[in-house]
């Protein structure tokens, strides 16, 4: 890999490769035993909000920035800078240049509003919200690049950050007031080369730091035996197919973390006060897995009023077991109706690419599968 700095270690054991099923990924060049370090990434090349602020770009940015931005937006601007080669760290620009063509990404950032209309309302609205935030960031900051950056550059950069960043415990001390981490965590980072590994719910390698007190490098170790030419997988996290499609542009057919999110419209007939609840809260907390409903869904269905629900929610009132059993019957009926809508969603006549069409159909099929598994488990 000609782009990487000389202090990368162990990269001779692996190489990038274009796989038929997953696209660009990383494969083993030799047999690797369980527990052994496959490769090592020095901490010095990991890109965090704090390291960006300490860079020459960050110093210049703070001098001219007049609005508050969140840590993800900060990393987005940093990637825009390197995509434009203006000014930049040469090896890092070469790294971003070596990544797959962003315009071929199936992240929802690249979908038109007409295409997004094929997806569930909550998923579509979240994508439109992301696109609007990016447009606002572009409008407020593109002057920093003297007109050299277009909106597509911002979209490409944000797609890079959202789809390739990992959780990283950063020091939040001394963050300037212009960096707002109240809604978006600053514990996020880009890790060159690690982000070339594809996701699996059964990963074959796992990253960890070589020291908890004073780490100098990120060690990627084999979880199980790897054969020569075998693709290496990491876990991007315990994500539903909504998250995977929204930020990564794919869905998993048998995703053990997938759930059915219950929306306000779904609850309208069985929860009189559902419309008074915040959509964002419902989208995060009210769902059904392949076997069990969330506690929040059960309490909503067992409550006749907001006050009663609040008592159940806060543990002030015990939830009668008979009500909990009744709630499962209501959920099955609710899911049967939702299943009909999902099936109808498989039949559409919107002009869309074959790849996106397959994604939509795969997404709905996985949701139908979760519903079927729940109903079969609870009957």
PDB file of N, CA, C and O in Angstrom, residues 18-80:
ATOM      1  N   UNK A  18     -10.541  -6.955  -4.106  1.00  0.00           N
ATOM      2  CA  UNK A  18     -11.905  -6.692  -4.570  1.00  0.00           C
ATOM      3  C   UNK A  18     -12.687  -8.004  -4.561  1.00  0.00           C
ATOM      4  O   UNK A  18     -12.469  -8.880  -5.394  1.00  0.00           O
ATOM      5  N   UNK A  19     -13.587  -8.138  -3.582  1.00  0.00           N
ATOM      6  CA  UNK A  19     -14.385  -9.355  -3.450  1.00  0.00           C
ATOM      7  C   UNK A  19     -15.696  -9.209  -4.231  1.00  0.00           C
ATOM      8  O   UNK A  19     -16.280  -8.121  -4.282  1.00  0.00           O
ATOM      9  N   UNK A  20     -16.160 -10.309  -4.804  1.00  0.00           N
ATOM     10  CA  UNK A  20     -17.395 -10.282  -5.589  1.00  0.00           C
ATOM     11  C   UNK A  20     -18.587  -9.928  -4.700  1.00  0.00           C
ATOM     12  O   UNK A  20     -19.438  -9.121  -5.061  1.00  0.00           O
ATOM     13  N   UNK A  21     -18.660 -10.512  -3.510  1.00  0.00           N
ATOM     14  CA  UNK A  21     -19.835 -10.348  -2.650  1.00  0.00           C
ATOM     15  C   UNK A  21     -19.846  -9.013  -1.914  1.00  0.00           C
ATOM     16  O   UNK A  21     -20.904  -8.402  -1.748  1.00  0.00           O
ATOM     17  N   UNK A  22     -18.692  -8.546  -1.467  1.00  0.00           N
ATOM     18  CA  UNK A  22     -18.654  -7.379  -0.577  1.00  0.00           C
ATOM     19  C   UNK A  22     -17.926  -6.173  -1.147  1.00  0.00           C
ATOM     20  O   UNK A  22     -17.888  -5.127  -0.510  1.00  0.00           O
ATOM     21  N   UNK A  23     -17.331  -6.302  -2.330  1.00  0.00           N
ATOM     22  CA  UNK A  23     -16.543  -5.201  -2.869  1.00  0.00           C
ATOM     23  C   UNK A  23     -15.183  -5.127  -2.206  1.00  0.00           C
ATOM     24  O   UNK A  23     -14.632  -6.139  -1.756  1.00  0.00           O
ATOM     25  N   UNK A  24     -14.637  -3.919  -2.108  1.00  0.00           N
ATOM     26  CA  UNK A  24     -13.309  -3.743  -1.525  1.00  0.00           C
ATOM     27  C   UNK A  24     -13.268  -4.226  -0.092  1.00  0.00           C
ATOM     28  O   UNK A  24     -14.130  -3.905   0.715  1.00  0.00           O
ATOM     29  N   UNK A  25     -12.243  -5.025   0.211  1.00  0.00           N
ATOM     30  CA  UNK A  25     -12.061  -5.532   1.561  1.00  0.00           C
ATOM     31  C   UNK A  25     -10.600  -5.869   1.797  1.00  0.00           C
ATOM     32  O   UNK A  25      -9.718  -5.455   1.043  1.00  0.00           O
ATOM     33  N   UNK A  26     -10.338  -6.633   2.833  1.00  0.00           N
ATOM     34  CA  UNK A  26      -8.970  -7.014   3.201  1.00  0.00           C
ATOM     35  C   UNK A  26      -8.912  -8.531   3.366  1.00  0.00           C
ATOM     36  O   UNK A  26      -9.801  -9.120   3.982  1.00  0.00           O
ATOM     37  N   UNK A  27      -7.872  -9.146   2.813  1.00  0.00           N
ATOM     38  CA  UNK A  27      -7.728 -10.597   2.951  1.00  0.00           C
ATOM     39  C   UNK A  27      -6.353 -10.951   3.502  1.00  0.00           C
ATOM     40  O   UNK A  27      -5.393 -10.171   3.393  1.00  0.00           O
ATOM     41  N   UNK A  28      -6.285 -12.131   4.099  1.00  0.00           N
ATOM     42  CA  UNK A  28      -5.024 -12.625   4.652  1.00  0.00           C
ATOM     43  C   UNK A  28      -4.133 -13.136   3.527  1.00  0.00           C
ATOM     44  O   UNK A  28      -4.606 -13.787   2.602  1.00  0.00           O
ATOM     45  N   UNK A  29      -2.856 -12.839   3.610  1.00  0.00           N
ATOM     46  CA  UNK A  29      -1.900 -13.305   2.604  1.00  0.00           C
ATOM     47  C   UNK A  29      -1.234 -14.609   3.027  1.00  0.00           C
ATOM     48  O   UNK A  29      -0.467 -15.202   2.268  1.00  0.00           O
ATOM     49  N   UNK A  30      -1.526 -15.036   4.255  1.00  0.00           N
ATOM     50  CA  UNK A  30      -0.974 -16.285   4.765  1.00  0.00           C
ATOM     51  C   UNK A  30      -1.877 -16.773   5.885  1.00  0.00           C
ATOM     52  O   UNK A  30      -2.798 -16.062   6.319  1.00  0.00           O
ATOM     53  N   UNK A  31      -1.655 -17.979   6.354  1.00  0.00           N
ATOM     54  CA  UNK A  31      -2.448 -18.491   7.463  1.00  0.00           C
ATOM     55  C   UNK A  31      -2.104 -17.732   8.735  1.00  0.00           C
ATOM     56  O   UNK A  31      -0.932 -17.450   9.012  1.00  0.00           O
ATOM     57  N   UNK A  32      -3.143 -17.369   9.514  1.00  0.00           N
ATOM     58  CA  UNK A  32      -2.947 -16.583  10.731  1.00  0.00           C
ATOM     59  C   UNK A  32      -3.610 -17.323  11.892  1.00  0.00           C
ATOM     60  O   UNK A  32      -4.767 -17.740  11.803  1.00  0.00           O
ATOM     61  N   UNK A  33      -2.882 -17.491  12.973  1.00  0.00           N
ATOM     62  CA  UNK A  33      -3.378 -18.251  14.117  1.00  0.00           C
ATOM     63  C   UNK A  33      -4.226 -17.368  15.037  1.00  0.00           C
ATOM     64  O   UNK A  33      -4.023 -16.151  15.104  1.00  0.00           O
ATOM     65  N   UNK A  34      -5.168 -17.969  15.757  1.00  0.00           N
ATOM     66  CA  UNK A  34      -6.026 -17.206  16.669  1.00  0.00           C
ATOM     67  C   UNK A  34      -5.210 -16.466  17.728  1.00  0.00           C
ATOM     68  O   UNK A  34      -4.239 -17.005  18.272  1.00  0.00           O
ATOM     69  N   UNK A  35      -5.593 -15.235  18.009  1.00  0.00           N
ATOM     70  CA  UNK A  35      -4.924 -14.443  19.040  1.00  0.00           C
ATOM     71  C   UNK A  35      -3.714 -13.673  18.572  1.00  0.00           C
ATOM     72  O   UNK A  35      -3.236 -12.778  19.274  1.00  0.00           O
ATOM     73  N   UNK A  36      -3.202 -13.990  17.395  1.00  0.00           N
ATOM     74  CA  UNK A  36      -2.005 -13.295  16.923  1.00  0.00           C
ATOM     75  C   UNK A  36      -2.371 -11.950  16.304  1.00  0.00           C
ATOM     76  O   UNK A  36      -3.472 -11.747  15.790  1.00  0.00           O
ATOM     77  N   UNK A  37      -1.439 -11.007  16.365  1.00  0.00           N
ATOM     78  CA  UNK A  37      -1.651  -9.685  15.798  1.00  0.00           C
ATOM     79  C   UNK A  37      -1.521  -9.753  14.282  1.00  0.00           C
ATOM     80  O   UNK A  37      -0.502 -10.204  13.762  1.00  0.00           O
ATOM     81  N   UNK A  38      -2.565  -9.327  13.587  1.00  0.00           N
ATOM     82  CA  UNK A  38      -2.571  -9.367  12.125  1.00  0.00           C
ATOM     83  C   UNK A  38      -1.854  -8.151  11.560  1.00  0.00           C
ATOM     84  O   UNK A  38      -1.036  -8.244  10.653  1.00  0.00           O
ATOM     85  N   UNK A  39      -2.190  -6.979  12.101  1.00  0.00           N
ATOM     86  CA  UNK A  39      -1.454  -5.759  11.758  1.00  0.00           C
ATOM     87  C   UNK A  39      -1.665  -4.741  12.871  1.00  0.00           C
ATOM     88  O   UNK A  39      -2.513  -4.908  13.747  1.00  0.00           O
ATOM     89  N   UNK A  40      -0.861  -3.691  12.848  1.00  0.00           N
ATOM     90  CA  UNK A  40      -0.865  -2.689  13.902  1.00  0.00           C
ATOM     91  C   UNK A  40      -0.898  -1.299  13.277  1.00  0.00           C
ATOM     92  O   UNK A  40      -0.210  -1.038  12.297  1.00  0.00           O
ATOM     93  N   UNK A  41      -1.714  -0.428  13.855  1.00  0.00           N
ATOM     94  CA  UNK A  41      -1.837   0.940  13.344  1.00  0.00           C
ATOM     95  C   UNK A  41      -1.374   1.911  14.429  1.00  0.00           C
ATOM     96  O   UNK A  41      -1.941   1.933  15.531  1.00  0.00           O
ATOM     97  N   UNK A  42      -0.349   2.721  14.162  1.00  0.00           N
ATOM     98  CA  UNK A  42       0.151   3.650  15.181  1.00  0.00           C
ATOM     99  C   UNK A  42      -0.886   4.703  15.546  1.00  0.00           C
ATOM    100  O   UNK A  42      -1.636   5.183  14.683  1.00  0.00           O
ATOM    101  N   UNK A  43      -0.941   5.043  16.803  1.00  0.00           N
ATOM    102  CA  UNK A  43      -1.909   6.029  17.281  1.00  0.00           C
ATOM    103  C   UNK A  43      -1.718   7.374  16.582  1.00  0.00           C
ATOM    104  O   UNK A  43      -2.680   8.128  16.396  1.00  0.00           O
ATOM    105  N   UNK A  44      -0.491   7.658  16.164  1.00  0.00           N
ATOM    106  CA  UNK A  44      -0.178   8.956  15.560  1.00  0.00           C
ATOM    107  C   UNK A  44      -0.923   9.219  14.263  1.00  0.00           C
ATOM    108  O   UNK A  44      -1.068  10.369  13.851  1.00  0.00           O
ATOM    109  N   UNK A  45      -1.410   8.154  13.573  1.00  0.00           N
ATOM    110  CA  UNK A  45      -2.109   8.371  12.302  1.00  0.00           C
ATOM    111  C   UNK A  45      -3.630   8.336  12.461  1.00  0.00           C
ATOM    112  O   UNK A  45      -4.356   8.527  11.490  1.00  0.00           O
ATOM    113  N   UNK A  46      -4.103   8.075  13.669  1.00  0.00           N
ATOM    114  CA  UNK A  46      -5.549   8.052  13.906  1.00  0.00           C
ATOM    115  C   UNK A  46      -6.068   9.489  13.947  1.00  0.00           C
ATOM    116  O   UNK A  46      -5.518  10.343  14.645  1.00  0.00           O
ATOM    117  N   UNK A  47      -7.117   9.753  13.191  1.00  0.00           N
ATOM    118  CA  UNK A  47      -7.635  11.115  13.033  1.00  0.00           C
ATOM    119  C   UNK A  47      -8.821  11.315  13.970  1.00  0.00           C
ATOM    120  O   UNK A  47      -9.872  10.698  13.806  1.00  0.00           O
ATOM    121  N   UNK A  48      -8.644  12.179  14.959  1.00  0.00           N
ATOM    122  CA  UNK A  48      -9.693  12.487  15.932  1.00  0.00           C
ATOM    123  C   UNK A  48     -10.007  13.981  15.870  1.00  0.00           C
ATOM    124  O   UNK A  48      -9.238  14.766  15.311  1.00  0.00           O
ATOM    125  N   UNK A  49     -11.132  14.400  16.460  1.00  0.00           N
ATOM    126  CA  UNK A  49     -11.411  15.840  16.507  1.00  0.00           C
ATOM    127  C   UNK A  49     -10.282  16.641  17.147  1.00  0.00           C
ATOM    128  O   UNK A  49      -9.944  17.733  16.675  1.00  0.00           O
ATOM    129  N   UNK A  50      -9.690  16.098  18.209  1.00  0.00           N
ATOM    130  CA  UNK A  50      -8.611  16.837  18.873  1.00  0.00           C
ATOM    131  C   UNK A  50      -7.355  16.907  18.001  1.00  0.00           C
ATOM    132  O   UNK A  50      -6.688  17.935  17.960  1.00  0.00           O
ATOM    133  N   UNK A  51      -7.031  15.821  17.287  1.00  0.00           N
ATOM    134  CA  UNK A  51      -5.841  15.862  16.421  1.00  0.00           C
ATOM    135  C   UNK A  51      -6.053  16.808  15.247  1.00  0.00           C
ATOM    136  O   UNK A  51      -5.113  17.466  14.791  1.00  0.00           O
ATOM    137  N   UNK A  52      -7.291  16.902  14.755  1.00  0.00           N
ATOM    138  CA  UNK A  52      -7.581  17.854  13.673  1.00  0.00           C
ATOM    139  C   UNK A  52      -7.393  19.278  14.158  1.00  0.00           C
ATOM    140  O   UNK A  52      -6.804  20.118  13.470  1.00  0.00           O
ATOM    141  N   UNK A  53      -7.874  19.552  15.366  1.00  0.00           N
ATOM    142  CA  UNK A  53      -7.757  20.910  15.904  1.00  0.00           C
ATOM    143  C   UNK A  53      -6.305  21.306  16.152  1.00  0.00           C
ATOM    144  O   UNK A  53      -5.954  22.483  16.104  1.00  0.00           O
ATOM    145  N   UNK A  54      -5.452  20.310  16.410  1.00  0.00           N
ATOM    146  CA  UNK A  54      -4.030  20.592  16.641  1.00  0.00           C
ATOM    147  C   UNK A  54      -3.243  20.719  15.338  1.00  0.00           C
ATOM    148  O   UNK A  54      -2.093  21.143  15.346  1.00  0.00           O
ATOM    149  N   UNK A  55      -3.859  20.327  14.228  1.00  0.00           N
ATOM    150  CA  UNK A  55      -3.185  20.402  12.932  1.00  0.00           C
ATOM    151  C   UNK A  55      -3.171  21.840  12.423  1.00  0.00           C
ATOM    152  O   UNK A  55      -3.878  22.709  12.937  1.00  0.00           O
ATOM    153  N   UNK A  56      -2.368  22.097  11.389  1.00  0.00           N
ATOM    154  CA  UNK A  56      -2.321  23.439  10.800  1.00  0.00           C
ATOM    155  C   UNK A  56      -3.696  23.817  10.243  1.00  0.00           C
ATOM    156  O   UNK A  56      -4.113  24.975  10.319  1.00  0.00           O
ATOM    157  N   UNK A  57      -4.425  22.824   9.702  1.00  0.00           N
ATOM    158  CA  UNK A  57      -5.767  23.080   9.198  1.00  0.00           C
ATOM    159  C   UNK A  57      -6.675  23.535  10.336  1.00  0.00           C
ATOM    160  O   UNK A  57      -7.433  24.498  10.208  1.00  0.00           O
ATOM    161  N   UNK A  58      -6.611  22.809  11.475  1.00  0.00           N
ATOM    162  CA  UNK A  58      -7.449  23.158  12.622  1.00  0.00           C
ATOM    163  C   UNK A  58      -7.145  24.539  13.163  1.00  0.00           C
ATOM    164  O   UNK A  58      -8.062  25.294  13.521  1.00  0.00           O
ATOM    165  N   UNK A  59      -5.872  24.878  13.228  1.00  0.00           N
ATOM    166  CA  UNK A  59      -5.478  26.204  13.714  1.00  0.00           C
ATOM    167  C   UNK A  59      -6.038  27.310  12.827  1.00  0.00           C
ATOM    168  O   UNK A  59      -6.548  28.320  13.314  1.00  0.00           O
ATOM    169  N   UNK A  60      -5.954  27.109  11.513  1.00  0.00           N
ATOM    170  CA  UNK A  60      -6.492  28.098  10.576  1.00  0.00           C
ATOM    171  C   UNK A  60      -8.015  28.146  10.648  1.00  0.00           C
ATOM    172  O   UNK A  60      -8.628  29.217  10.574  1.00  0.00           O
ATOM    173  N   UNK A  61      -8.628  26.987  10.818  1.00  0.00           N
ATOM    174  CA  UNK A  61     -10.083  26.903  10.867  1.00  0.00           C
ATOM    175  C   UNK A  61     -10.639  27.702  12.033  1.00  0.00           C
ATOM    176  O   UNK A  61     -11.609  28.460  11.889  1.00  0.00           O
ATOM    177  N   UNK A  62     -10.016  27.565  13.202  1.00  0.00           N
ATOM    178  CA  UNK A  62     -10.507  28.249  14.390  1.00  0.00           C
ATOM    179  C   UNK A  62     -10.372  29.767  14.276  1.00  0.00           C
ATOM    180  O   UNK A  62     -11.112  30.515  14.918  1.00  0.00           O
ATOM    181  N   UNK A  63      -9.450  30.212  13.431  1.00  0.00           N
ATOM    182  CA  UNK A  63      -9.257  31.661  13.250  1.00  0.00           C
ATOM    183  C   UNK A  63     -10.388  32.287  12.429  1.00  0.00           C
ATOM    184  O   UNK A  63     -10.705  33.461  12.606  1.00  0.00           O
ATOM    185  N   UNK A  64     -10.970  31.488  11.521  1.00  0.00           N
ATOM    186  CA  UNK A  64     -11.948  32.063  10.590  1.00  0.00           C
ATOM    187  C   UNK A  64     -13.366  31.529  10.794  1.00  0.00           C
ATOM    188  O   UNK A  64     -14.316  32.102  10.246  1.00  0.00           O
ATOM    189  N   UNK A  65     -13.517  30.458  11.577  1.00  0.00           N
ATOM    190  CA  UNK A  65     -14.834  29.859  11.758  1.00  0.00           C
ATOM    191  C   UNK A  65     -15.714  30.765  12.615  1.00  0.00           C
ATOM    192  O   UNK A  65     -15.305  31.221  13.676  1.00  0.00           O
ATOM    193  N   UNK A  66     -16.924  31.016  12.150  1.00  0.00           N
ATOM    194  CA  UNK A  66     -17.818  31.932  12.868  1.00  0.00           C
ATOM    195  C   UNK A  66     -19.069  31.235  13.395  1.00  0.00           C
ATOM    196  O   UNK A  66     -19.917  31.871  14.011  1.00  0.00           O
ATOM    197  N   UNK A  67     -19.213  29.939  13.136  1.00  0.00           N
ATOM    198  CA  UNK A  67     -20.377  29.188  13.610  1.00  0.00           C
ATOM    199  C   UNK A  67     -19.910  27.986  14.417  1.00  0.00           C
ATOM    200  O   UNK A  67     -18.760  27.551  14.307  1.00  0.00           O
ATOM    201  N   UNK A  68     -20.824  27.446  15.224  1.00  0.00           N
ATOM    202  CA  UNK A  68     -20.513  26.226  15.956  1.00  0.00           C
ATOM    203  C   UNK A  68     -20.697  25.022  15.035  1.00  0.00           C
ATOM    204  O   UNK A  68     -21.655  24.960  14.259  1.00  0.00           O
ATOM    205  N   UNK A  69     -19.796  24.059  15.113  1.00  0.00           N
ATOM    206  CA  UNK A  69     -19.921  22.815  14.358  1.00  0.00           C
ATOM    207  C   UNK A  69     -19.702  21.652  15.313  1.00  0.00           C
ATOM    208  O   UNK A  69     -19.053  21.800  16.353  1.00  0.00           O
ATOM    209  N   UNK A  70     -20.263  20.490  14.969  1.00  0.00           N
ATOM    210  CA  UNK A  70     -20.074  19.325  15.828  1.00  0.00           C
ATOM    211  C   UNK A  70     -18.842  18.535  15.380  1.00  0.00           C
ATOM    212  O   UNK A  70     -18.272  18.812  14.313  1.00  0.00           O
ATOM    213  N   UNK A  71     -18.378  17.572  16.174  1.00  0.00           N
ATOM    214  CA  UNK A  71     -17.153  16.830  15.842  1.00  0.00           C
ATOM    215  C   UNK A  71     -17.201  16.126  14.484  1.00  0.00           C
ATOM    216  O   UNK A  71     -16.189  16.075  13.771  1.00  0.00           O
ATOM    217  N   UNK A  72     -18.370  15.575  14.109  1.00  0.00           N
ATOM    218  CA  UNK A  72     -18.481  14.921  12.805  1.00  0.00           C
ATOM    219  C   UNK A  72     -18.311  15.928  11.676  1.00  0.00           C
ATOM    220  O   UNK A  72     -17.668  15.646  10.661  1.00  0.00           O
ATOM    221  N   UNK A  73     -18.868  17.113  11.842  1.00  0.00           N
ATOM    222  CA  UNK A  73     -18.711  18.172  10.834  1.00  0.00           C
ATOM    223  C   UNK A  73     -17.263  18.639  10.746  1.00  0.00           C
ATOM    224  O   UNK A  73     -16.768  18.953   9.660  1.00  0.00           O
ATOM    225  N   UNK A  74     -16.582  18.674  11.892  1.00  0.00           N
ATOM    226  CA  UNK A  74     -15.162  19.033  11.893  1.00  0.00           C
ATOM    227  C   UNK A  74     -14.352  18.032  11.072  1.00  0.00           C
ATOM    228  O   UNK A  74     -13.524  18.420  10.235  1.00  0.00           O
ATOM    229  N   UNK A  75     -14.589  16.740  11.293  1.00  0.00           N
ATOM    230  CA  UNK A  75     -13.886  15.719  10.520  1.00  0.00           C
ATOM    231  C   UNK A  75     -14.266  15.800   9.042  1.00  0.00           C
ATOM    232  O   UNK A  75     -13.423  15.582   8.161  1.00  0.00           O
ATOM    233  N   UNK A  76     -15.523  16.143   8.752  1.00  0.00           N
ATOM    234  CA  UNK A  76     -15.966  16.288   7.366  1.00  0.00           C
ATOM    235  C   UNK A  76     -15.167  17.384   6.664  1.00  0.00           C
ATOM    236  O   UNK A  76     -14.686  17.193   5.535  1.00  0.00           O
ATOM    237  N   UNK A  77     -14.999  18.525   7.316  1.00  0.00           N
ATOM    238  CA  UNK A  77     -14.229  19.626   6.723  1.00  0.00           C
ATOM    239  C   UNK A  77     -12.771  19.216   6.508  1.00  0.00           C
ATOM    240  O   UNK A  77     -12.146  19.593   5.504  1.00  0.00           O
ATOM    241  N   UNK A  78     -12.240  18.434   7.438  1.00  0.00           N
ATOM    242  CA  UNK A  78     -10.855  17.978   7.316  1.00  0.00           C
ATOM    243  C   UNK A  78     -10.692  17.058   6.110  1.00  0.00           C
ATOM    244  O   UNK A  78      -9.698  17.146   5.374  1.00  0.00           O
ATOM    245  N   UNK A  79     -11.679  16.183   5.889  1.00  0.00           N
ATOM    246  CA  UNK A  79     -11.624  15.293   4.732  1.00  0.00           C
ATOM    247  C   UNK A  79     -11.798  16.085   3.438  1.00  0.00           C
ATOM    248  O   UNK A  79     -11.116  15.819   2.450  1.00  0.00           O
ATOM    249  N   UNK A  80     -12.683  17.087   3.430  1.00  0.00           N
ATOM    250  CA  UNK A  80     -12.839  17.944   2.248  1.00  0.00           C
ATOM    251  C   UNK A  80     -11.497  18.560   1.877  1.00  0.00           C
ATOM    252  O   UNK A  80     -11.091  18.567   0.707  1.00  0.00           O
TER     253      UNK A  80
END
